[in-house]
Coordinates of C-alpha atoms in Angstrom, one line a residue:
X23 CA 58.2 16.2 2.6
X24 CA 56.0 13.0 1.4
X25 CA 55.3 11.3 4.3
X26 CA 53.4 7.6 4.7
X27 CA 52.3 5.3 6.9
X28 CA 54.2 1.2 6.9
X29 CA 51.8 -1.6 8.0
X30 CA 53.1 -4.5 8.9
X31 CA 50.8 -7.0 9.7
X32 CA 52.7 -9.1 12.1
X33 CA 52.3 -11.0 15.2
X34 CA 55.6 -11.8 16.5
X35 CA 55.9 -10.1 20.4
X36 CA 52.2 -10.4 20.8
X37 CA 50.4 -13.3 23.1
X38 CA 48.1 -14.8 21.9
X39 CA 47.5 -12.5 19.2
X40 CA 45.2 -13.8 16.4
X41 CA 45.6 -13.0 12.5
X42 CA 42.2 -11.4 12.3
X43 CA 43.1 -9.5 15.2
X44 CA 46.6 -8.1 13.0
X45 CA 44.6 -7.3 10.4
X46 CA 41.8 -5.3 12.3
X47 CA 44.3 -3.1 13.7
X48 CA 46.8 -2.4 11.4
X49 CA 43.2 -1.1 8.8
X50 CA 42.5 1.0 12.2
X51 CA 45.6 2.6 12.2
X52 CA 45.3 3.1 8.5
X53 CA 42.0 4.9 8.3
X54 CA 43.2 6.5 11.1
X55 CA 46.5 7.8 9.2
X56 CA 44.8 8.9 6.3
X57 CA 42.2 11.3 8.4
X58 CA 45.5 12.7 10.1
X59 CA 46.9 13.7 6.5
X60 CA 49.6 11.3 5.9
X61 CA 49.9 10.9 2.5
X62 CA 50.3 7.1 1.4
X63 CA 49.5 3.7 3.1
X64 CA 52.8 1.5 2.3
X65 CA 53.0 -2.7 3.2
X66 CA 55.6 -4.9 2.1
X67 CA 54.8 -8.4 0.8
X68 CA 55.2 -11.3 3.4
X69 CA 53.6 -15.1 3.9
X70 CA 53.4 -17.8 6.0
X71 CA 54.9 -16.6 9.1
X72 CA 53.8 -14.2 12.5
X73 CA 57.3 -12.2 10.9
X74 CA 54.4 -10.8 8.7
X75 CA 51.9 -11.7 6.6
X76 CA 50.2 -9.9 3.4
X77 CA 50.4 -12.6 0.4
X78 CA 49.1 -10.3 -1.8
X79 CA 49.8 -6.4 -1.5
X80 CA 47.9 -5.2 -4.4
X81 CA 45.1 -7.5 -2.9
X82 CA 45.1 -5.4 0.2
X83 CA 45.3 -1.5 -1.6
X84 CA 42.9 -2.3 -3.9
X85 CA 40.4 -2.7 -0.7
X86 CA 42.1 0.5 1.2
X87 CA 42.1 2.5 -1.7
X88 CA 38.1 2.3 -1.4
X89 CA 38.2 2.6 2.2
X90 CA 40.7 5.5 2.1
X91 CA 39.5 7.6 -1.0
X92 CA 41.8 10.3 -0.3
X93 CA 45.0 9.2 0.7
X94 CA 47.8 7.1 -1.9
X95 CA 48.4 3.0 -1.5
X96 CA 51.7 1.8 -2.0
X97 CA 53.2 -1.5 -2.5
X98 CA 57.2 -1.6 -0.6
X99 CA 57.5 -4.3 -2.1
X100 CA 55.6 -6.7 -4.5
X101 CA 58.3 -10.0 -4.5
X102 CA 58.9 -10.7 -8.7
X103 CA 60.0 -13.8 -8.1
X104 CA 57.2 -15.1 -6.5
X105 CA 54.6 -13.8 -9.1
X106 CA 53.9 -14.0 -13.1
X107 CA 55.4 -10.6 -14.1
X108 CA 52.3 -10.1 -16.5
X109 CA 49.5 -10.7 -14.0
X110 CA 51.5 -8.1 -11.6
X111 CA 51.3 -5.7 -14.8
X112 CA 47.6 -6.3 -15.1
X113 CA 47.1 -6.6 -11.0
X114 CA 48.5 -3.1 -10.9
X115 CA 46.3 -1.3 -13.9
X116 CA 43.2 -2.8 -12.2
X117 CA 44.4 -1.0 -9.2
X118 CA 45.4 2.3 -10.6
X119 CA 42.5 2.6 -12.5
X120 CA 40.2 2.1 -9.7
X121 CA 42.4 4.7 -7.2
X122 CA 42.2 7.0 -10.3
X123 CA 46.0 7.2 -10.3
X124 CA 47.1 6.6 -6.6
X125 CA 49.2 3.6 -6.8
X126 CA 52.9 3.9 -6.0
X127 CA 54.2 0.5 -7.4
X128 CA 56.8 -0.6 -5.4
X129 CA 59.3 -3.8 -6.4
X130 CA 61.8 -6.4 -4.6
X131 CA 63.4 -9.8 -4.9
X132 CA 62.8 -11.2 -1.5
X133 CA 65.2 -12.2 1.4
X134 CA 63.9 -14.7 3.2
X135 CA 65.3 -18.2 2.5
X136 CA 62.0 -20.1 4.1
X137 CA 59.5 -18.1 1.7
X138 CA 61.7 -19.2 -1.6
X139 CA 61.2 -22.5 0.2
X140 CA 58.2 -22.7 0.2
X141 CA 57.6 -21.3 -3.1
X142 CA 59.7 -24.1 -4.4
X143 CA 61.8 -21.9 -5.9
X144 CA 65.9 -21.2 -5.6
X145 CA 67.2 -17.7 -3.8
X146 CA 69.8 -18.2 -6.6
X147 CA 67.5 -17.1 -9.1
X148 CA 66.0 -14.1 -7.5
X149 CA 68.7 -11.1 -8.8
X150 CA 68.0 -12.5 -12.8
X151 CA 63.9 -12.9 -12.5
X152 CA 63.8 -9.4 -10.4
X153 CA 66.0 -7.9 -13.1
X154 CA 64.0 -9.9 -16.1
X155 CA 60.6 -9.4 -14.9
X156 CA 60.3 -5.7 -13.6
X157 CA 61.6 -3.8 -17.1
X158 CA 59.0 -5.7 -18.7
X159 CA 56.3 -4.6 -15.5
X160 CA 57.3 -1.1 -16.0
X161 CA 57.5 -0.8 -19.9
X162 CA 53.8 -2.7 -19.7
X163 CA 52.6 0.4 -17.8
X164 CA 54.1 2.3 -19.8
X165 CA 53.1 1.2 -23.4
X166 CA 49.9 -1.0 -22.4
X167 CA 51.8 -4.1 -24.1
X168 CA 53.8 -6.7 -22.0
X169 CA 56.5 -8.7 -23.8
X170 CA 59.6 -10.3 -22.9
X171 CA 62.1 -13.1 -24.5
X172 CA 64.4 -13.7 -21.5
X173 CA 65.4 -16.8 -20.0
X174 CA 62.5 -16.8 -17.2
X175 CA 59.8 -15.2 -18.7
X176 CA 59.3 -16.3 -22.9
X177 CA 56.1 -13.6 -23.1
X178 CA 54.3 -13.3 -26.3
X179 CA 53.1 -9.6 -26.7
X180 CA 49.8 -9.4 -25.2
X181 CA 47.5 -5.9 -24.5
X182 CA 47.4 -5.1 -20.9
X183 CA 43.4 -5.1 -20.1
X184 CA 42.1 -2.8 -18.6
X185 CA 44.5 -0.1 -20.3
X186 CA 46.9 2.0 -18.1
X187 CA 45.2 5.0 -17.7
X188 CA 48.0 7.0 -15.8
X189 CA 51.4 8.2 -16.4
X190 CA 53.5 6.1 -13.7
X191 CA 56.7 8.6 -13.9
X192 CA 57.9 9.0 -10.6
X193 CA 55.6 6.3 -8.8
X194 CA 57.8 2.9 -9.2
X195 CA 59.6 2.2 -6.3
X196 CA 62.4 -0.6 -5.7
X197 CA 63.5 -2.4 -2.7
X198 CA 67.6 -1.0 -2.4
X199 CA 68.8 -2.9 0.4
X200 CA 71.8 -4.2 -1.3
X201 CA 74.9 -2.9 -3.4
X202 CA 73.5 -5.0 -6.5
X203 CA 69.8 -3.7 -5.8
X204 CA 70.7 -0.3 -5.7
X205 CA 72.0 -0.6 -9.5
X206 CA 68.3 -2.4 -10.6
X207 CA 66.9 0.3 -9.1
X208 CA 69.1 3.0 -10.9
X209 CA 68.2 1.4 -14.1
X210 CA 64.6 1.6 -13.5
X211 CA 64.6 5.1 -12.4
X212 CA 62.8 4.2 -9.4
X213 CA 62.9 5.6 -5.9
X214 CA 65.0 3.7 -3.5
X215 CA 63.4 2.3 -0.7
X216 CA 65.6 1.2 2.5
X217 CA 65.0 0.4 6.1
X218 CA 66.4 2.0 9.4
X219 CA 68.2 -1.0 11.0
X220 CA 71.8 1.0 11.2
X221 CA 73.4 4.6 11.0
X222 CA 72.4 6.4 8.2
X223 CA 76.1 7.7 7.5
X224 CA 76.7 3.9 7.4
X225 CA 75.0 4.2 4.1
X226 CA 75.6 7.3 2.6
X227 CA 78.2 5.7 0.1
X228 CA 75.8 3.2 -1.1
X229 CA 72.6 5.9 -1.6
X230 CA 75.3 8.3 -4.0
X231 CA 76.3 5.3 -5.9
X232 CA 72.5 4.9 -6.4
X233 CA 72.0 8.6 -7.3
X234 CA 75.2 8.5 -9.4
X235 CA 74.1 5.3 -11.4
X236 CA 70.8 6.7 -12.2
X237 CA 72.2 10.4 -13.5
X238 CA 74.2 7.7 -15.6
X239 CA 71.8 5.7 -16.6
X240 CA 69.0 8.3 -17.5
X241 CA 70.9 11.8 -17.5
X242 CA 68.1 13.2 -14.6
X243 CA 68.4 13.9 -11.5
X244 CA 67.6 10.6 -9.2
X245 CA 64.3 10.7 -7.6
X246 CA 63.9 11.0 -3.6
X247 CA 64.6 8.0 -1.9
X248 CA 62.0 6.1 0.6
X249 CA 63.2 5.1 4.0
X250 CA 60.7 3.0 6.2
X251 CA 61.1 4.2 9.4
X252 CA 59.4 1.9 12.9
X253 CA 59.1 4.9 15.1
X254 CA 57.3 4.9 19.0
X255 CA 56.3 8.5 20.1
X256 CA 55.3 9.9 22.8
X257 CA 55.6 12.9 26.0
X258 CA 58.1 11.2 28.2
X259 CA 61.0 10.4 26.9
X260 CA 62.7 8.5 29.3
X261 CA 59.0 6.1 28.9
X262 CA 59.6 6.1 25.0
X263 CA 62.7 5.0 24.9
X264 CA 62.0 2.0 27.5
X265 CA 59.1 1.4 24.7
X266 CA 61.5 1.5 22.2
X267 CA 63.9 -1.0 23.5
X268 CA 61.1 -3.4 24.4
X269 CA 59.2 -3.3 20.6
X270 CA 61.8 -2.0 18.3
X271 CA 63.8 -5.0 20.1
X272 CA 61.2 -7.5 20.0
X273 CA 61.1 -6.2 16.0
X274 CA 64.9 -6.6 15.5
X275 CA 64.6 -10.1 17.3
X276 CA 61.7 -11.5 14.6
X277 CA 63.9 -9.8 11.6
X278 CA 66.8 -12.0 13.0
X279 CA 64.6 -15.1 13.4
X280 CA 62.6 -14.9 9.7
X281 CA 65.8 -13.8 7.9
X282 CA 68.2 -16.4 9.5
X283 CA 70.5 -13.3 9.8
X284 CA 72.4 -15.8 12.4
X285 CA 72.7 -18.5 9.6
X286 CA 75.1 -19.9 7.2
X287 CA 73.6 -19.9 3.8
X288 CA 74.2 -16.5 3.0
X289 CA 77.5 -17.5 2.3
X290 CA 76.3 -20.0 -0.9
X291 CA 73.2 -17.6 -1.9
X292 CA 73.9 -16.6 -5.5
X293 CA 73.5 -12.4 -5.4
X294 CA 73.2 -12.1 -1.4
X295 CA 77.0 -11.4 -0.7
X296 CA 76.3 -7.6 1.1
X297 CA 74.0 -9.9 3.6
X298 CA 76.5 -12.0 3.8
X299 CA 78.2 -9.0 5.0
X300 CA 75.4 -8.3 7.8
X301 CA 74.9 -11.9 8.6
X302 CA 78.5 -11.4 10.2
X303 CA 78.4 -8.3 11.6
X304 CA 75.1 -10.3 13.6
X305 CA 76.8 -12.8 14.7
X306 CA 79.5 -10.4 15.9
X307 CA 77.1 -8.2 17.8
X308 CA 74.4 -10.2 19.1
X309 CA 70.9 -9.2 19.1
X310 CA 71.6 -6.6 21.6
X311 CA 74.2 -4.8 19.6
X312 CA 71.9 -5.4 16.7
X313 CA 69.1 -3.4 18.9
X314 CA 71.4 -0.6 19.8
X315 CA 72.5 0.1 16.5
X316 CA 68.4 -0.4 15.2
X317 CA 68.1 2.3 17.7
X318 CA 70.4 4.8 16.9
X319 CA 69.2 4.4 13.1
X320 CA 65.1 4.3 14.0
X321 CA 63.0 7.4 15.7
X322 CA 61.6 7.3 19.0
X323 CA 61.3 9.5 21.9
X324 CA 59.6 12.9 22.0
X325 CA 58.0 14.7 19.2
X326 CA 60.8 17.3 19.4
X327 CA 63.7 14.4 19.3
X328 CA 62.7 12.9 16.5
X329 CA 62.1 16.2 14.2
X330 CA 65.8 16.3 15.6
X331 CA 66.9 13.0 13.9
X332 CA 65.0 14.0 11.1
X333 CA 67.1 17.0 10.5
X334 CA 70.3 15.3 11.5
X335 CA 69.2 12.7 8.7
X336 CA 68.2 15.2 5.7
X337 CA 71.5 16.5 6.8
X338 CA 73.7 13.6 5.7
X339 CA 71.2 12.2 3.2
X340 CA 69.7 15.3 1.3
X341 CA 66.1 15.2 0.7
X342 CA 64.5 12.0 1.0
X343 CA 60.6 10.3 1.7
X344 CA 59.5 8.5 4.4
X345 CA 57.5 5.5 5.4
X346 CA 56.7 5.4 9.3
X347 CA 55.2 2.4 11.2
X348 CA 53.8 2.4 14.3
X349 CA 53.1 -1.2 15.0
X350 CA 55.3 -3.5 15.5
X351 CA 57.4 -6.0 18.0
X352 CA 53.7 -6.3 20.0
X353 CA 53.2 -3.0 20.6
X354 CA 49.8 -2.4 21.9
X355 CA 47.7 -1.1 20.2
X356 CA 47.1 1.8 22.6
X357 CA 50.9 2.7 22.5
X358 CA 50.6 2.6 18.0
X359 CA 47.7 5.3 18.1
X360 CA 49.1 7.0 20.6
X361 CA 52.2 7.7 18.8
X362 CA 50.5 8.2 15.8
X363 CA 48.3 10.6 16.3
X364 CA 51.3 12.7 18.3
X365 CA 53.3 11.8 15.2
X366 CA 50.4 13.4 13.3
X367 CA 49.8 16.4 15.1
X368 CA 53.2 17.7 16.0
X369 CA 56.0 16.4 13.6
X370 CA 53.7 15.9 10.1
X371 CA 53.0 19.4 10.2
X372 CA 56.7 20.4 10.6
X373 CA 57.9 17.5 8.3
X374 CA 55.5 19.0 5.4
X375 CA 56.6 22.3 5.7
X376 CA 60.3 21.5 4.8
X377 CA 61.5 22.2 1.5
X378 CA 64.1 21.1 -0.4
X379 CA 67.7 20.7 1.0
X380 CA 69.4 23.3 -0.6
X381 CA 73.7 23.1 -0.4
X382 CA 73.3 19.9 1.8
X383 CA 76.2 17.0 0.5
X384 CA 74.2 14.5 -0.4
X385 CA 72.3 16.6 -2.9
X386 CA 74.8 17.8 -4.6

């Protein structure tokens, strides 16, 4: 199994927790990660807010893939909307080229109503520019030549400079949080990448229509799917799980807030109708229902319970990839390497050694 480690890059649950300070120790943890043998550094795209905050993802892995010569970067996700679709195609080359073929491009539209905001730019919009602008990314990867004639982007063909110097088969990655993301993502052949925030049989039916779409799409067998995983290990489980409550909480709480999850406009968004969906279920719940279910979905406890999960999980879901983070919900730091090197020393080994799920539903 690939396995990789999310940084996050947030503040939110900390006191007095300064941005320089975020940064230092997520980089910490990721040197650390890619000593212990994990096998890609992942971070999502996020600005302006203690929620998180990378503006630029390609920014950051072109430094770690220096730092960390021997370990993948990954991007889960680079927001389209918010970017030129060309200079993401020529942001990425530069990247790949210099990591000598490590970058694992991932894609999204974005969620959050106060980053569009500031942006200046309408949620509305984000399905059509995400489903404009990353065809044209990948086939500019592809080919070396970016083009496009659609209503967003009017692209003359241009060369893509430096050249792509790698094959990227099998390394584009899309955020699949949604019914309508999961069919972008089919059409691009790219890995789905989702989040624990409820039961995994909860969405089963959503991952095969993803797997289905792309065997229609592109006659192959869909690639493994990503989940991003916010996972607090340790010895004692009845301590873990009163960690877990505490940060995964504290997490679920600052998803709420920078999402509006509790909000109305959801129910106007253009092409946000399953969060629509969520935003009810929410209100519905509370934020403590919304932690217990975050729970039951997430890893924590002893090394030995969450291999369990893990197998419960790759029982329902087939084979899949996953992305963990260990900092989070103002976790100290002490509590993130603790659980990462127990993470690293006594469920990587085991994860690795799985192979494929043979006979299991999902993979059929």
């Amino acid at each position: 199994m690939d396995v990789g480690m999310m940084m996050v890059f947030a503040s939110y649950g900390w006191e007095n927790c300064s941005d320089n300070r975020v940064w230092d120790e997520e980089i910490r943890l990721a040197r650390l990660a890619a000593d212990l043998g994990f096998d890609c550094l992942w971070s999502a795209e996020h600005h302006f807010n203690d929620y998180s905050f990378v503006p630029d993802n390609i920014h950051l892995m072109t430094y770690l893939t220096a730092l960390c010569p021997n370990i993948d970067v990954g991007t889960a996700a680079v927001i389209l909307p918010w970017h030129d679709p060309l200079r993401v195609a020529e942001n990425a080359a530069v990247l790949d080229m210099l990591s000598k073929g490590r970058l694992r491009l991932g894609l999204g539209r974005g969620l959050a109503r106060r980053e569009f905001a500031a942006f200046r730019m309408s949620m509305d919009e984000s399905r059509a520019r995400f489903d404009e602008a990353a065809p044209m990314i990948v086939k500019a990867l592809k080919t070396g030549f970016m083009e496009g004639d659609g209503p967003f982007y009017k692209q003359p063909r241009v060369e893509i400079r430096p050249r792509p110097q790698h094959s990227f088969d099998g390394r584009i990655y899309a955020v699949a949080s949604s019914e309508d993301s999961v069919i972008s993502a089919a059409r691009l052949g790219a890995h789905m990448v989702m989040f624990a925030d409820r039961p995994w049989d909860m969405r089963l039916p959503v991952i095969e229509r993803g797997r289905e779409l792309h065997r229609q799409f592109h006659g192959t067998e869909p690639p493994e799917i990503l989940l991003t995983e916010f996972c607090v290990c340790g010895t004692d489980l009845a301590e873990t799980e009163d960690e877990a409550r505490r940060y995964q909480g504290k997490f679920v709480e600052s998803n709420f807030h920078h999402y509006e999850f509790l909000g109305e406009h959801f129910k106007t968004v253009k092409g946000y109708d399953s969060y629509q969906q969520k935003a009810e279920i929410a209100r519905q719940a509370g934020l403590d229902g919304a932690v217990k279910g975050f729970m039951q979905a997430a890893s924590w406890g002893t090394p030995d319970k969450i291999l369990r999960g893990f197998e419960e999980r790759r029982r329902i879901l087939g084979d899949f990839r996953l992305n963990i983070a260990f900092r989070f919900g103002g976790t100290p730091m002490a509590v993130s390497e603790r659980g990462l090197r127990l993470f690293a020393k006594e469920v990587l080994p085991v994860l690795k050694s799985w192979g494929p799920v043979r006979g299991a539903k999902a993979a059929a």
